[in-house]
CSV table of C-alpha atoms in Angstrom, one decimal:
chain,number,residue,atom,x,y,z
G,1151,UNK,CA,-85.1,-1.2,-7.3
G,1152,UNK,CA,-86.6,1.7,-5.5
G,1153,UNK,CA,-85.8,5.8,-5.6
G,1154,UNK,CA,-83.6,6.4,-2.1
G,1155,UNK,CA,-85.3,9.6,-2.2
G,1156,UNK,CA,-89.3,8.9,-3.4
G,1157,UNK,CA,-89.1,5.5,-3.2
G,1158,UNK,CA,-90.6,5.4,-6.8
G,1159,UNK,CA,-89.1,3.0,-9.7
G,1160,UNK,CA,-85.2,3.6,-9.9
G,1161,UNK,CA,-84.2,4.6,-13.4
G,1162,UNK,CA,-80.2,5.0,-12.3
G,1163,UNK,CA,-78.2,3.3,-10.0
G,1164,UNK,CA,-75.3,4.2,-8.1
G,1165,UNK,CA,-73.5,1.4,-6.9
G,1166,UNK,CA,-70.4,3.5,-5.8
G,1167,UNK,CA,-73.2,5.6,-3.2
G,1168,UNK,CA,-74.6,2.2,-2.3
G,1169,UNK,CA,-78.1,3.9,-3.8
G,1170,UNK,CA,-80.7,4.3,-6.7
G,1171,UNK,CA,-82.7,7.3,-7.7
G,1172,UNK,CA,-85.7,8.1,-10.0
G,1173,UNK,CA,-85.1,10.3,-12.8
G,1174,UNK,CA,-86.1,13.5,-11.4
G,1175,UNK,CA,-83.9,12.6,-8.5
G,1176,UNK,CA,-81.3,11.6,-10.6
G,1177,UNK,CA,-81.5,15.0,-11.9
G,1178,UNK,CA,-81.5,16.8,-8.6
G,1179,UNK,CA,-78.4,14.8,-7.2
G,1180,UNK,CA,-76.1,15.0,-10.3
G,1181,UNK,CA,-76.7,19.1,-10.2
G,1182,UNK,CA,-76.2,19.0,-6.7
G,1183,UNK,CA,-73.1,17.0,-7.0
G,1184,UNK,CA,-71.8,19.2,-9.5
G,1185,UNK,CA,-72.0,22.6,-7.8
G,1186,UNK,CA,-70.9,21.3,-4.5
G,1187,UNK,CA,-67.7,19.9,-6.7
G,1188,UNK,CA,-67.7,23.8,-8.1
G,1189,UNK,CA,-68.1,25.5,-4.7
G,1190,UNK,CA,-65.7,23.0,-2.4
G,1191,UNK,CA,-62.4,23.2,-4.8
G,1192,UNK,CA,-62.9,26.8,-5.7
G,1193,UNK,CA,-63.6,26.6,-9.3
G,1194,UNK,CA,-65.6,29.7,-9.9
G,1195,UNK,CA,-67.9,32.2,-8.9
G,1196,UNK,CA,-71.4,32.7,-10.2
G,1197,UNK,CA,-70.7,36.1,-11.6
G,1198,UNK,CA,-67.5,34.9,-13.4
G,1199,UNK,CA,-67.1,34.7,-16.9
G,1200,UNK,CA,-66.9,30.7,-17.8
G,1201,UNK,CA,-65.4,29.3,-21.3
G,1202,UNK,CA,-67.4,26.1,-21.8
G,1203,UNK,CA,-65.5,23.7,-23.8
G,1204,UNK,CA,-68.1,21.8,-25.6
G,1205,UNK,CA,-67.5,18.5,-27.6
G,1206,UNK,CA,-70.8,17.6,-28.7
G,1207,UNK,CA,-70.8,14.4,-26.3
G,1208,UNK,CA,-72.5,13.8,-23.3
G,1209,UNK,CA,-70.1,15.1,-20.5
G,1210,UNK,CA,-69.2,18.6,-21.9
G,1211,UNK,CA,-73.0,19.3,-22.8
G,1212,UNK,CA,-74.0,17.5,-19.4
G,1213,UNK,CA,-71.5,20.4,-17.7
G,1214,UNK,CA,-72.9,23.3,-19.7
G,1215,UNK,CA,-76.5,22.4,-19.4
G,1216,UNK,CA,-76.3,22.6,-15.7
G,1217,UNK,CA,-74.1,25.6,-16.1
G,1218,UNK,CA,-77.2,27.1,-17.7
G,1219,UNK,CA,-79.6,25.8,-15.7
G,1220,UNK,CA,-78.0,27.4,-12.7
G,1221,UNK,CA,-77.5,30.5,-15.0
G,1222,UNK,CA,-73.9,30.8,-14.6
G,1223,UNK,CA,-72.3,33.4,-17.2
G,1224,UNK,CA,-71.0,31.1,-19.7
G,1225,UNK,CA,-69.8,30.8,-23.6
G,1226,UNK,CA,-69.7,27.6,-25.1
G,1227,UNK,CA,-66.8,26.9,-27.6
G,1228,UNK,CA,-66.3,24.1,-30.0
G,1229,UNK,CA,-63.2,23.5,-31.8
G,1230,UNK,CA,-63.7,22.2,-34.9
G,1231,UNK,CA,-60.9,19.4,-35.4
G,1232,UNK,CA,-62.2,18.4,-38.9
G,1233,UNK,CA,-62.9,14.5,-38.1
G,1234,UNK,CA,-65.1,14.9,-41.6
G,1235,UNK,CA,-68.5,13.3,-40.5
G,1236,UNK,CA,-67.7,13.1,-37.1
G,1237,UNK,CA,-67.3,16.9,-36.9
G,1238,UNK,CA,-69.7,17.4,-38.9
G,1239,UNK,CA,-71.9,15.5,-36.7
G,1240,UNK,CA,-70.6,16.6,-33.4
G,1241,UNK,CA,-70.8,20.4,-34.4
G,1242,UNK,CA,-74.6,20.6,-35.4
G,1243,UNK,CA,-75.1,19.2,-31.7
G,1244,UNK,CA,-73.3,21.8,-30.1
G,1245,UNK,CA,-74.9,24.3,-32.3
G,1246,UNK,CA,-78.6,23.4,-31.7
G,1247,UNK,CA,-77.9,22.7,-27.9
G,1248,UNK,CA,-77.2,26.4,-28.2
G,1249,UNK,CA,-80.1,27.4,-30.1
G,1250,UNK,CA,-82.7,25.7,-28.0
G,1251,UNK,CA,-81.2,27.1,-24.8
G,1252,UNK,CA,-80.1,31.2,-26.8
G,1253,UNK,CA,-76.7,30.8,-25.5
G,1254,UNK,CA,-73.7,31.8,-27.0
G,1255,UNK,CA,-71.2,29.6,-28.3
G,1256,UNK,CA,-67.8,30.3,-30.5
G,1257,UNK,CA,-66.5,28.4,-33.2
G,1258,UNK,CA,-62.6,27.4,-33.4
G,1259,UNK,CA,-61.2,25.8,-37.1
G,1260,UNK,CA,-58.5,23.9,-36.1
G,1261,UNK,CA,-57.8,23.6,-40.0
G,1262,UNK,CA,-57.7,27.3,-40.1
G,1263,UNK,CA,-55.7,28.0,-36.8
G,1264,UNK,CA,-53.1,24.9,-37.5
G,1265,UNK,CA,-52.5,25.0,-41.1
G,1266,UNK,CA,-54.5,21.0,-41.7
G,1267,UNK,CA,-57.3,19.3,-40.2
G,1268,UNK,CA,-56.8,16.7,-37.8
G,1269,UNK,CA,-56.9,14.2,-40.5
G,1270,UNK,CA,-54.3,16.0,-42.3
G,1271,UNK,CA,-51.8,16.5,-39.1
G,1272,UNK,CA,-52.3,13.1,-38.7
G,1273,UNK,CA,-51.1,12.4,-42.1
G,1274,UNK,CA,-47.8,15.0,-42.1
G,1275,UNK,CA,-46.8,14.5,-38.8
G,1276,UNK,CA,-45.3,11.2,-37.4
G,1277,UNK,CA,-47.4,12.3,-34.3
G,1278,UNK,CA,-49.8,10.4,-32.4
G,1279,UNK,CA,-53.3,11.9,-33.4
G,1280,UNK,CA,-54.6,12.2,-30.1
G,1281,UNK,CA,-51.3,14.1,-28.5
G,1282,UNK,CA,-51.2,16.5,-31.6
G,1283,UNK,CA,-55.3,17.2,-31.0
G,1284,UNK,CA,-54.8,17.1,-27.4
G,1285,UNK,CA,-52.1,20.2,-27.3
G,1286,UNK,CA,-54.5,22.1,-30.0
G,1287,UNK,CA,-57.5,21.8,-27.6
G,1288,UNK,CA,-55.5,22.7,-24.6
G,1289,UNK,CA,-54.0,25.6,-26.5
G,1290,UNK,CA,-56.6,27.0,-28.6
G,1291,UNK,CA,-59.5,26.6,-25.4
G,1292,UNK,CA,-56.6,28.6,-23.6
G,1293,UNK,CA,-56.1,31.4,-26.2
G,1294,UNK,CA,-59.8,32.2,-26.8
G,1295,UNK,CA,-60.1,32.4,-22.9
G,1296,UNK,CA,-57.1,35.1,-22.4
G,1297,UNK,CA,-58.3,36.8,-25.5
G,1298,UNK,CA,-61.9,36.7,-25.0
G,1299,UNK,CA,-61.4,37.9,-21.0
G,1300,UNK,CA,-62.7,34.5,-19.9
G,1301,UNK,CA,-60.4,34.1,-16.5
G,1302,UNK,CA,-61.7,30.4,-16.0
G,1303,UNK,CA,-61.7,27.4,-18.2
G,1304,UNK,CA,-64.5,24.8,-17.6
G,1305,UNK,CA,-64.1,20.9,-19.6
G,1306,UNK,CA,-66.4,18.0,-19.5
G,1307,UNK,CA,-63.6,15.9,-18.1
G,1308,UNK,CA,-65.0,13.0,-16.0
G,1309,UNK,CA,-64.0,10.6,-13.0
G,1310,UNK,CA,-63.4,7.8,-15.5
G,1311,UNK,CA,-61.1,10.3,-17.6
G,1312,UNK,CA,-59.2,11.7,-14.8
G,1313,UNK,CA,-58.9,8.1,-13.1
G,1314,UNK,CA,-57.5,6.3,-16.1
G,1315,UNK,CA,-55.3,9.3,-16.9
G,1316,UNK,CA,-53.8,8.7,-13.4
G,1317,UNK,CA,-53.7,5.3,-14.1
G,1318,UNK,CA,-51.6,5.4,-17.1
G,1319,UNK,CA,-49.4,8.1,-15.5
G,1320,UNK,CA,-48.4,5.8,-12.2
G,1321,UNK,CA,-48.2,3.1,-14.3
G,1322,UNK,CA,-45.3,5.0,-15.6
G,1323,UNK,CA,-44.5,6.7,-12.8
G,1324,UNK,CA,-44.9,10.3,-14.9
G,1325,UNK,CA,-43.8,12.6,-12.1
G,1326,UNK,CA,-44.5,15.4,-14.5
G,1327,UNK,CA,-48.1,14.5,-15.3
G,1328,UNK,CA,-48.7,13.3,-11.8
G,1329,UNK,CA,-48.0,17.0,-10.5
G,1330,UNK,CA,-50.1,18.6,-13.0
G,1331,UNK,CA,-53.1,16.2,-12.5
G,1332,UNK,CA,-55.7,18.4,-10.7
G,1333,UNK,CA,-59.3,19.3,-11.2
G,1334,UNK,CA,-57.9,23.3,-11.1
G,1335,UNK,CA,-55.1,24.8,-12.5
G,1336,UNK,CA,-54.6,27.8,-11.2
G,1337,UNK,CA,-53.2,30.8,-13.8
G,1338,UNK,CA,-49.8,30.5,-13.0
G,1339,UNK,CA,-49.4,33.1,-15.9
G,1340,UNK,CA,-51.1,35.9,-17.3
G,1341,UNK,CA,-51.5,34.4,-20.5
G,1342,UNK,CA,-52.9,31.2,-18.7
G,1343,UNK,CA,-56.5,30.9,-18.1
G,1344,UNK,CA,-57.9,29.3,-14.9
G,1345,UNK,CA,-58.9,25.3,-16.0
G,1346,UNK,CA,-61.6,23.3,-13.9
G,1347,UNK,CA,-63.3,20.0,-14.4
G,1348,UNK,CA,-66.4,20.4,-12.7
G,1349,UNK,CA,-67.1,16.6,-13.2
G,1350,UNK,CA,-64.5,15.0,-12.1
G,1351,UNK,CA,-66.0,13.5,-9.4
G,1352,UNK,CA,-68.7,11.8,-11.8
G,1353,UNK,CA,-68.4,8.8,-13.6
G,1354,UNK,CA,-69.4,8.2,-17.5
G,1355,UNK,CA,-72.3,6.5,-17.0
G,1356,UNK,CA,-73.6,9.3,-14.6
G,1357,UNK,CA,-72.6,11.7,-17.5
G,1358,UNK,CA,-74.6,9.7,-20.1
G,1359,UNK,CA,-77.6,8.9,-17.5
G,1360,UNK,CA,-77.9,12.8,-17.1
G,1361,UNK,CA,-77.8,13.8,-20.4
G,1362,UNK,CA,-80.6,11.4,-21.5
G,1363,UNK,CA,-82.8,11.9,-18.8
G,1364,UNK,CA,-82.7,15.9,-19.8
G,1365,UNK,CA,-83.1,14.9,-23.4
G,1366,UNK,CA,-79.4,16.4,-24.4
G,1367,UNK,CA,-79.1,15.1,-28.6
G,1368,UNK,CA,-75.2,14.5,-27.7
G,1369,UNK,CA,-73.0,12.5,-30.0
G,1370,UNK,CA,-73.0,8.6,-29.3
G,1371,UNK,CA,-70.0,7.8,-32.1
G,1372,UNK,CA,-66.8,7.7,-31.0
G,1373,UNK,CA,-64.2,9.8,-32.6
G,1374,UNK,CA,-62.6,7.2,-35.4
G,1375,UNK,CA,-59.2,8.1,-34.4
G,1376,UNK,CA,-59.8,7.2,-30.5
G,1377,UNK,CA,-59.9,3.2,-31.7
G,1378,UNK,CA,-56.9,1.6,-29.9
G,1379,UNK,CA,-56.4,4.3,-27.5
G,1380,UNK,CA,-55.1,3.5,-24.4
G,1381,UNK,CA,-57.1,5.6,-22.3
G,1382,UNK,CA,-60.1,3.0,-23.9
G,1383,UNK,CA,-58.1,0.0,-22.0
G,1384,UNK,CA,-57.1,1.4,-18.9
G,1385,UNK,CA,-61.1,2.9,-18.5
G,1386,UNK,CA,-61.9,-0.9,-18.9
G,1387,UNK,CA,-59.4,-2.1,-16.3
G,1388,UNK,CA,-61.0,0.4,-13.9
G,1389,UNK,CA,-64.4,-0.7,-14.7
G,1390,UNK,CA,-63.8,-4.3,-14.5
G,1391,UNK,CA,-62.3,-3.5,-11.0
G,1392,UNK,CA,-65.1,-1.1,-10.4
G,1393,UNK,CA,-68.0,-3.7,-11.1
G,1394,UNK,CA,-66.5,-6.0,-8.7
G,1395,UNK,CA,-65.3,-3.6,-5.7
G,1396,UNK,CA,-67.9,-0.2,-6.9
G,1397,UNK,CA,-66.4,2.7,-5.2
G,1398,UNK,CA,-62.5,2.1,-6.6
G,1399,UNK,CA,-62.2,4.5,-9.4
G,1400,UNK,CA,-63.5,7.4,-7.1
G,1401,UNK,CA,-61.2,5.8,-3.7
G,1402,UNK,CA,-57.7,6.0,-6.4
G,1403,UNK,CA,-58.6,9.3,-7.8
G,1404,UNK,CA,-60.0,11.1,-4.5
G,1405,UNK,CA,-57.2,9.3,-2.6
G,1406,UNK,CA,-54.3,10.3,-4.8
G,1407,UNK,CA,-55.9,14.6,-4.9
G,1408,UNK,CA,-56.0,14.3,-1.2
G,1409,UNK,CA,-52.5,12.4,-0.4
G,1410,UNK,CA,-50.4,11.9,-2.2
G,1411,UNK,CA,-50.6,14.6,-5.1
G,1412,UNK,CA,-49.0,17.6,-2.5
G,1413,UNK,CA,-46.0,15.7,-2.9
G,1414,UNK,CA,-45.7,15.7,-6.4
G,1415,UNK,CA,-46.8,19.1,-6.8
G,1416,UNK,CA,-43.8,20.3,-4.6
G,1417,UNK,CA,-41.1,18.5,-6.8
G,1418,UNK,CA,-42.6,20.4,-9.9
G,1419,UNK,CA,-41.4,24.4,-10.3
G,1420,UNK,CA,-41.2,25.4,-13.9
G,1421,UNK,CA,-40.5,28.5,-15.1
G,1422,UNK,CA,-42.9,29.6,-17.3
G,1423,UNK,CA,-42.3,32.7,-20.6
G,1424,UNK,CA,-43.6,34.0,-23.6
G,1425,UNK,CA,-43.3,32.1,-26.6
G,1426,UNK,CA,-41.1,34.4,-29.2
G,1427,UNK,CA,-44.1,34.3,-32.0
G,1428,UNK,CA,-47.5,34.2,-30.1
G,1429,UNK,CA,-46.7,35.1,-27.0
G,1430,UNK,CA,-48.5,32.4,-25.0
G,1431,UNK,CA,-47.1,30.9,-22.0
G,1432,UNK,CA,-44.6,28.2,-22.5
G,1433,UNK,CA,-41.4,26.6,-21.2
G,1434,UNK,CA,-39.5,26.7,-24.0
G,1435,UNK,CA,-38.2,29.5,-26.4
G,1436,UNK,CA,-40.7,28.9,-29.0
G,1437,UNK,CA,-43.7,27.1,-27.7
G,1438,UNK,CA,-44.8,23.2,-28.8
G,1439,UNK,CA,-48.3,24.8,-30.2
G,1440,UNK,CA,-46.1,26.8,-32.6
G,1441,UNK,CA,-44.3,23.8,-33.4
G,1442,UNK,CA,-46.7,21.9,-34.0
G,1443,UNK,CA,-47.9,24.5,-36.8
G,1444,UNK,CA,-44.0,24.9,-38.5
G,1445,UNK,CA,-44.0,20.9,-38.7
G,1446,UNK,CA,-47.7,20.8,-40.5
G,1447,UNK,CA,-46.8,23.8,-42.9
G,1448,UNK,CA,-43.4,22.4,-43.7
G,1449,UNK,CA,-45.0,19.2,-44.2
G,1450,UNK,CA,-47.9,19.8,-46.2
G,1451,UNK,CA,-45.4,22.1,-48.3
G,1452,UNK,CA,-42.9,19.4,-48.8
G,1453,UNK,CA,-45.5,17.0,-50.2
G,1454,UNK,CA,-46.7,19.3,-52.7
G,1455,UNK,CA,-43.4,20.3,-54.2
G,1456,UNK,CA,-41.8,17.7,-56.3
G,1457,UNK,CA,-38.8,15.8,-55.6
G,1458,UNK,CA,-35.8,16.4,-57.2
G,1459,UNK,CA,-35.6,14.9,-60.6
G,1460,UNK,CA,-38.8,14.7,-61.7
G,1461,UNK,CA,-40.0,16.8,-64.8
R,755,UNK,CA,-86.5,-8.9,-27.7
R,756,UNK,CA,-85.0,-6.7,-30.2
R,757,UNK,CA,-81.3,-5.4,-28.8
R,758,UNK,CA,-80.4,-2.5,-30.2
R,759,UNK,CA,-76.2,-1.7,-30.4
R,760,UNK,CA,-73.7,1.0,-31.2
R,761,UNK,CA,-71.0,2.0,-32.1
R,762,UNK,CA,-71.0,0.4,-34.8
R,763,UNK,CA,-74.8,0.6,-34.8
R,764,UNK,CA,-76.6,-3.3,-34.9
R,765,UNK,CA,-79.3,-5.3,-33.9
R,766,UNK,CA,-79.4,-9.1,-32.1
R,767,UNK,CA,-83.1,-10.4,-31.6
R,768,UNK,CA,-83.0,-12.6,-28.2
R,769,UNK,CA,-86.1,-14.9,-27.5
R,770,UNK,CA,-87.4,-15.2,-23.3
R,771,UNK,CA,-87.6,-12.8,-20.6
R,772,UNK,CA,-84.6,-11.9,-18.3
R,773,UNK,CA,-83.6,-9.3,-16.4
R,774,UNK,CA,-81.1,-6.8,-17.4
R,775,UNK,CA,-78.6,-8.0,-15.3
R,776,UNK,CA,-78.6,-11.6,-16.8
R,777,UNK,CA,-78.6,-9.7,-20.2
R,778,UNK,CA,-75.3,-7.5,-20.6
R,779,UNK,CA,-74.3,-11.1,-18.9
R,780,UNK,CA,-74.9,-13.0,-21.6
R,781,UNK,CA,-73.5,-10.0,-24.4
R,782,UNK,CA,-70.2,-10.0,-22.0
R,783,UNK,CA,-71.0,-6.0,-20.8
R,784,UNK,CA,-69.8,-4.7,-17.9
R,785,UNK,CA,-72.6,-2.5,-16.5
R,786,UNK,CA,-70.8,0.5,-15.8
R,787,UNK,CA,-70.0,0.9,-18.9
R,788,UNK,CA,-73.4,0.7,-20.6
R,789,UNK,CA,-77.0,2.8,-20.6
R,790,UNK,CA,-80.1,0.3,-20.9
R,791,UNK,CA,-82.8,2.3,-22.8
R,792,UNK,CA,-86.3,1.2,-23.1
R,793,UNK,CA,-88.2,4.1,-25.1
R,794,UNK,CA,-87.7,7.0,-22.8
R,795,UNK,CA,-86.6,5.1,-19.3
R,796,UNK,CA,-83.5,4.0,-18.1
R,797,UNK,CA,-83.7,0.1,-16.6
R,798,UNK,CA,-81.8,-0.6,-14.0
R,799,UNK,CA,-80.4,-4.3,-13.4
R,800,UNK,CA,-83.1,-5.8,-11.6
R,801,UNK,CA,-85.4,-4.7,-14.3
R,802,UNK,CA,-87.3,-7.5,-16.5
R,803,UNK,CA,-87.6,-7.6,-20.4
R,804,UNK,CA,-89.3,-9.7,-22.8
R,805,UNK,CA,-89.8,-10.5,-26.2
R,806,UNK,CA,-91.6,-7.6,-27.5
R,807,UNK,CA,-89.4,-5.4,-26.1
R,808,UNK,CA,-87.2,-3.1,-27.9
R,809,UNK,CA,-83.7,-2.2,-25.8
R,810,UNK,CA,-81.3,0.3,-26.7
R,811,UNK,CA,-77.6,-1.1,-24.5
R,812,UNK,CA,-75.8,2.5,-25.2
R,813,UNK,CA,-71.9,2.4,-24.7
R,814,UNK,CA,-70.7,5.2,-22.4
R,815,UNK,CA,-67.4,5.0,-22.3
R,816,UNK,CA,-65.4,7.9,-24.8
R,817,UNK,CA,-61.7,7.2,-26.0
R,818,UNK,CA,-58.8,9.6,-26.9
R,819,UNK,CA,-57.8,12.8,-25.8
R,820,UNK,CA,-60.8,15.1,-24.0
């Protein structure tokens, strides 16, 4: 297979584009790809301040090292969810991707900022695991943007993620999630930060391709609490359609953004307020973050006292 | 060959040449879903490997909440 561009020995191909590049290319393309996806919805500007939400896996380093590359004014942050080795793991590559490169990146305990480790939550709360560290991402990415003065958001999410998430959502027919499904969500309140996917329009394996080819240490382990998921089996319906009619996953996701989202976007006005403790945006009086925290403390308090009866 | 996999981490040991195609074939991979490392390049799947080579089939694919 031959470089579309060169004509030297492939090293990725992109059977979606109908094409194959070389690795330096490759490179060139994905970069490419990703700042046209940043300039054409509006994501950012070059001189903006950019919170990099950075896992330690190949899509959210992938984002920040082009980020850098095109020096864009950006922070990384990791939030540390806790995930013993995994954590562990995942937070010494964040840490030395930003040493090699002298950028700055912030460190968020969810233990500290919760009350319990993911592990823990896990344990206390009847919650699934990956809702309860879904809303503490969402939330604590969002509250170190407004106070940090970051107006804009930036995660690794891909056009595998963002295809099976609309997947299991119109499976469902979600009408909620549907409307809320975009690759920017604009600050529809002061105490909302701007959130963009800069990726979306790349698969996994473009994600993974990139950040070996640029020599990105990014964790290969999956989180151990991720086994099962559903988001695992709807990304391997897509890709079994995908390997027999390339071109799907990005024909459902682009197709829905550009038809038939509008639609579902109109049906959904919520009136956003201040939660009564930490003041960040919510729906409801006290907001589900803050929840979240009452139900771990209580939890992890009731466990510790002992029951009635006993000496 | 020596077939390197993850996740969890384990090695097969396949005898003949094939090409990379006929190989995620015959482990049941979809290739989307899968880098094919050879010490520092990528194969595509027309590529051929033999028997004293050493592939790394990396899983791409993450799970949960991102």
């Amino acid at each position: 297979m031959k470089c579309r561009k060169c004509g030297g020995s492939a090293a990725v191909e992109l059977r979606r584009h109908n094409t194959a590049y070389c690795a330096d290319d490759f490179l060139a393309f994905f970069r490419h790809y990703t700042l046209e996806t940043i300039r054409k919805w509006k994501m950012f500007e070059k001189d903006e301040p950019v919170l990099v939400a950075v896992s330690g896996g190949k899509d959210s380093l992938a984002l920040w090292d082009v980020l850098l590359l095109e020096r864009y004014d950006t922070t990384g942050m990791y939030l540390d969810l806790g995930i013993h080795d995994y954590s562990k793991a995942s937070r010494a590559k964040c840490e030395r991707f930003a040493a090699e490169r002298g950028a700055t990146l912030q460190i968020v305990s969810v233990a500290e900022e919760v009350g319990g480790a993911i592990p823990e939550v896990r344990t206390v709360t009847r919650r699934p695991t990956c809702s309860a560290c879904g809303l503490s991402k969402r939330y604590l990415t969002n509250q170190a943007a407004v106070s940090g003065g970051f107006a804009v958001v930036a995660t690794g999410h891909n056009l595998d993620d963002e295809a099976a998430t609309l997947f299991g959502s119109v499976l469902r027919w979600q009408e909620d999630a549907l409307g809320r499904q975009s690759p920017v969500l604009l600050a529809s309140h002061p105490k909302l930060a701007r959130r963009v996917k800069p990726l979306f329009r790349i698969t996994e394996l473009e994600t993974a391709a990139y950040s070996f080819l640029r020599g990105i240490d990014y964790i290969v382990e999956e989180c151990p609490f991720s086994k099962g998921a559903t988001s695992l089996l709807y990304k391997d319906v897509l890709n079994r359609l995908e390997s027999q009619a390339p071109g799907t996953k990005h024909a459902f996701l682009l197709g829905y953004l550009e038809r038939a989202r509008p639609s579902f976007e109109r049906d959904r006005a919520v009136t956003l307020r201040e939660c009564i403790r930490c003041g960040q945006a919510t729906t409801s009086e006290l907001c589900a973050f803050c929840r979240l925290v009452d139900e771990v403390r209580h939890k992890a308090h009731t466990a510790q006292r002992p029951v009635s009866g006993d000496p | 060959m020596k077939v390197l996999l993850r996740n969890p981490d384990r090695e097969i040991v396949l005898p003949g040449r094939r090409r990379v195609r006929e190989l995620l074939q015959e482990l049941q991979m979809i290739p989307e879903t899968v880098l094919v490392i050879r010490g520092r390049e990528l194969l595509t799947s027309d590529r051929e490997v033999g028997e004293e080579d050493v592939i790394e089939i990396r899983p791409v694919i993450s799970g949960g909440v991102r």
